[in-house]
Short mmCIF file of N, CA and C in Angstrom, two decimals:
data_model
loop_
_atom_site.label_atom_id
_atom_site.label_comp_id
_atom_site.label_asym_id
_atom_site.label_seq_id
_atom_site.Cartn_x
_atom_site.Cartn_y
_atom_site.Cartn_z
N MET A 1 -12.43 -29.16 -62.57
CA MET A 1 -13.63 -28.76 -61.85
C MET A 1 -13.18 -27.95 -60.63
N ALA A 2 -13.91 -26.92 -60.34
CA ALA A 2 -13.59 -26.10 -59.18
C ALA A 2 -13.86 -26.89 -57.91
N THR A 3 -13.31 -26.40 -56.80
CA THR A 3 -13.51 -27.12 -55.54
C THR A 3 -14.97 -27.09 -55.12
N GLU A 4 -15.68 -26.04 -55.47
CA GLU A 4 -17.11 -26.00 -55.18
C GLU A 4 -17.87 -26.49 -56.40
N MET A 5 -18.87 -27.25 -56.15
CA MET A 5 -19.67 -27.84 -57.21
C MET A 5 -20.64 -26.79 -57.76
N SER A 6 -20.85 -26.80 -59.07
CA SER A 6 -21.83 -25.88 -59.65
C SER A 6 -23.23 -26.30 -59.21
N ASP A 7 -24.16 -25.37 -59.30
CA ASP A 7 -25.55 -25.68 -58.94
C ASP A 7 -26.11 -26.81 -59.78
N ASP A 8 -25.77 -26.85 -61.06
CA ASP A 8 -26.27 -27.91 -61.95
C ASP A 8 -25.77 -29.29 -61.51
N ILE A 9 -24.50 -29.36 -61.16
CA ILE A 9 -23.94 -30.65 -60.73
C ILE A 9 -24.50 -31.04 -59.38
N ALA A 10 -24.65 -30.08 -58.48
CA ALA A 10 -25.23 -30.37 -57.16
C ALA A 10 -26.67 -30.86 -57.32
N ASP A 11 -27.42 -30.26 -58.24
CA ASP A 11 -28.80 -30.69 -58.50
C ASP A 11 -28.83 -32.11 -59.07
N LEU A 12 -27.94 -32.38 -60.02
CA LEU A 12 -27.85 -33.71 -60.61
C LEU A 12 -27.51 -34.74 -59.54
N LEU A 13 -26.54 -34.44 -58.69
CA LEU A 13 -26.17 -35.37 -57.62
C LEU A 13 -27.32 -35.56 -56.65
N GLY A 14 -28.04 -34.50 -56.34
CA GLY A 14 -29.19 -34.60 -55.44
C GLY A 14 -30.28 -35.51 -56.00
N ARG A 15 -30.55 -35.36 -57.30
CA ARG A 15 -31.56 -36.22 -57.93
C ARG A 15 -31.10 -37.67 -57.97
N LYS A 16 -29.83 -37.89 -58.27
CA LYS A 16 -29.28 -39.25 -58.28
C LYS A 16 -29.38 -39.85 -56.88
N PHE A 17 -29.04 -39.05 -55.85
CA PHE A 17 -29.07 -39.54 -54.48
C PHE A 17 -30.47 -39.99 -54.10
N GLU A 18 -31.48 -39.22 -54.47
CA GLU A 18 -32.87 -39.60 -54.17
C GLU A 18 -33.24 -40.90 -54.88
N MET A 19 -32.79 -41.05 -56.12
CA MET A 19 -33.05 -42.27 -56.87
C MET A 19 -32.34 -43.45 -56.20
N TRP A 20 -31.09 -43.24 -55.80
CA TRP A 20 -30.33 -44.31 -55.15
C TRP A 20 -30.98 -44.73 -53.85
N LYS A 21 -31.49 -43.76 -53.06
CA LYS A 21 -32.16 -44.11 -51.80
C LYS A 21 -33.36 -45.00 -52.08
N HIS A 22 -34.10 -44.68 -53.12
CA HIS A 22 -35.29 -45.46 -53.48
C HIS A 22 -34.89 -46.86 -53.95
N MET A 23 -33.84 -46.95 -54.76
CA MET A 23 -33.46 -48.22 -55.36
C MET A 23 -32.66 -49.12 -54.42
N TYR A 24 -31.76 -48.52 -53.63
CA TYR A 24 -30.80 -49.33 -52.88
C TYR A 24 -30.89 -49.18 -51.36
N GLY A 25 -31.68 -48.22 -50.88
CA GLY A 25 -31.74 -47.96 -49.44
C GLY A 25 -30.80 -46.84 -49.05
N SER A 26 -31.03 -46.28 -47.87
CA SER A 26 -30.29 -45.09 -47.43
C SER A 26 -28.79 -45.33 -47.24
N ALA A 27 -28.43 -46.44 -46.63
CA ALA A 27 -27.01 -46.69 -46.35
C ALA A 27 -26.20 -46.80 -47.65
N THR A 28 -26.71 -47.55 -48.60
CA THR A 28 -26.02 -47.70 -49.88
C THR A 28 -26.01 -46.37 -50.63
N ALA A 29 -27.09 -45.63 -50.56
CA ALA A 29 -27.16 -44.33 -51.22
C ALA A 29 -26.11 -43.38 -50.65
N GLU A 30 -25.92 -43.40 -49.34
CA GLU A 30 -24.89 -42.56 -48.71
C GLU A 30 -23.51 -42.96 -49.21
N ASP A 31 -23.26 -44.26 -49.32
CA ASP A 31 -21.98 -44.75 -49.83
C ASP A 31 -21.77 -44.31 -51.27
N LEU A 32 -22.81 -44.44 -52.09
CA LEU A 32 -22.71 -44.02 -53.49
C LEU A 32 -22.47 -42.52 -53.60
N ARG A 33 -23.14 -41.73 -52.73
CA ARG A 33 -22.92 -40.28 -52.77
C ARG A 33 -21.49 -39.95 -52.39
N SER A 34 -20.94 -40.63 -51.41
CA SER A 34 -19.54 -40.40 -51.02
C SER A 34 -18.59 -40.71 -52.16
N ARG A 35 -18.83 -41.86 -52.81
CA ARG A 35 -17.99 -42.23 -53.95
C ARG A 35 -18.14 -41.22 -55.09
N ALA A 36 -19.39 -40.75 -55.30
CA ALA A 36 -19.64 -39.77 -56.37
C ALA A 36 -18.92 -38.46 -56.09
N LEU A 37 -18.98 -37.98 -54.85
CA LEU A 37 -18.30 -36.74 -54.51
C LEU A 37 -16.80 -36.86 -54.72
N LYS A 38 -16.23 -37.99 -54.34
CA LYS A 38 -14.80 -38.20 -54.54
C LYS A 38 -14.47 -38.23 -56.02
N ALA A 39 -15.27 -38.97 -56.79
CA ALA A 39 -15.03 -39.06 -58.24
C ALA A 39 -15.19 -37.70 -58.91
N LEU A 40 -16.19 -36.93 -58.50
CA LEU A 40 -16.39 -35.60 -59.08
C LEU A 40 -15.21 -34.68 -58.74
N SER A 41 -14.68 -34.79 -57.53
CA SER A 41 -13.58 -33.92 -57.14
C SER A 41 -12.30 -34.25 -57.89
N GLU A 42 -12.17 -35.49 -58.34
CA GLU A 42 -10.98 -35.94 -59.06
C GLU A 42 -11.15 -35.90 -60.57
N ALA A 43 -12.32 -35.51 -61.06
CA ALA A 43 -12.66 -35.69 -62.46
C ALA A 43 -12.13 -34.63 -63.41
N GLY A 44 -11.79 -33.49 -62.92
CA GLY A 44 -11.38 -32.43 -63.83
C GLY A 44 -12.56 -31.95 -64.65
N ASP A 45 -12.42 -31.98 -65.97
CA ASP A 45 -13.46 -31.47 -66.85
C ASP A 45 -14.35 -32.57 -67.43
N ALA A 46 -14.32 -33.76 -66.86
CA ALA A 46 -15.14 -34.87 -67.37
C ALA A 46 -16.62 -34.57 -67.17
N ASP A 47 -17.46 -35.24 -67.94
CA ASP A 47 -18.91 -35.05 -67.87
C ASP A 47 -19.44 -35.59 -66.54
N PRO A 48 -20.05 -34.72 -65.72
CA PRO A 48 -20.55 -35.15 -64.41
C PRO A 48 -21.58 -36.28 -64.49
N ALA A 49 -22.44 -36.27 -65.51
CA ALA A 49 -23.44 -37.33 -65.64
C ALA A 49 -22.77 -38.69 -65.85
N GLU A 50 -21.70 -38.73 -66.65
CA GLU A 50 -20.97 -39.97 -66.86
C GLU A 50 -20.28 -40.43 -65.58
N ILE A 51 -19.75 -39.49 -64.82
CA ILE A 51 -19.09 -39.82 -63.57
C ILE A 51 -20.09 -40.44 -62.60
N LEU A 52 -21.26 -39.82 -62.48
CA LEU A 52 -22.28 -40.33 -61.57
C LEU A 52 -22.78 -41.70 -62.02
N ALA A 53 -22.94 -41.88 -63.30
CA ALA A 53 -23.35 -43.19 -63.81
C ALA A 53 -22.28 -44.24 -63.52
N GLY A 54 -21.03 -43.83 -63.50
CA GLY A 54 -19.93 -44.75 -63.25
C GLY A 54 -19.86 -45.26 -61.82
N VAL A 55 -20.44 -44.54 -60.87
CA VAL A 55 -20.41 -45.01 -59.49
C VAL A 55 -21.59 -45.89 -59.14
N GLU A 56 -22.59 -45.94 -60.02
CA GLU A 56 -23.76 -46.78 -59.75
C GLU A 56 -23.43 -48.24 -59.96
N PRO A 57 -23.95 -49.10 -59.08
CA PRO A 57 -23.75 -50.54 -59.30
C PRO A 57 -24.53 -51.00 -60.52
N GLU A 58 -24.03 -52.05 -61.14
CA GLU A 58 -24.76 -52.64 -62.27
C GLU A 58 -26.04 -53.26 -61.74
N TYR A 59 -27.14 -53.00 -62.40
CA TYR A 59 -28.42 -53.58 -61.97
C TYR A 59 -28.51 -55.01 -62.48
N ASP A 60 -28.84 -55.92 -61.61
CA ASP A 60 -28.93 -57.33 -61.98
C ASP A 60 -30.36 -57.63 -62.43
N PHE A 61 -30.59 -57.59 -63.73
CA PHE A 61 -31.93 -57.83 -64.25
C PHE A 61 -32.39 -59.27 -64.02
N ASP A 62 -31.43 -60.18 -63.91
CA ASP A 62 -31.79 -61.58 -63.63
C ASP A 62 -32.37 -61.74 -62.24
N ASP A 63 -32.04 -60.81 -61.34
CA ASP A 63 -32.52 -60.89 -59.97
C ASP A 63 -33.75 -60.00 -59.74
N ASP A 64 -34.23 -59.35 -60.79
CA ASP A 64 -35.37 -58.44 -60.68
C ASP A 64 -36.67 -59.25 -60.73
N PRO A 65 -37.50 -59.18 -59.68
CA PRO A 65 -38.72 -59.98 -59.66
C PRO A 65 -39.67 -59.67 -60.81
N VAL A 66 -39.72 -58.43 -61.25
CA VAL A 66 -40.61 -58.06 -62.35
C VAL A 66 -40.13 -58.72 -63.64
N SER A 67 -38.82 -58.69 -63.87
CA SER A 67 -38.27 -59.30 -65.09
C SER A 67 -38.49 -60.80 -65.10
N ARG A 68 -38.36 -61.42 -63.94
CA ARG A 68 -38.52 -62.87 -63.88
C ARG A 68 -39.94 -63.30 -64.23
N TRP A 69 -40.91 -62.50 -63.83
CA TRP A 69 -42.31 -62.88 -64.05
C TRP A 69 -42.92 -62.17 -65.26
N GLY A 70 -42.14 -61.25 -65.86
CA GLY A 70 -42.52 -60.37 -66.87
C GLY A 70 -43.30 -60.69 -68.00
#
């Protein structure tokens, strides 16, 4: 991967960041974005969507209030 991110990857990261802010809060989203940028810079030709999915925490469905009452 080039040192500068393509527009498609930047857009994907931006959308993920907005989702992370909604799901985890701003501080955690900033941390996830930092980890994602580092992973993307080290990834070479790997699929950016897979890299971004790899930095997301596992969602605990057992702790989800909707699932518990579902």
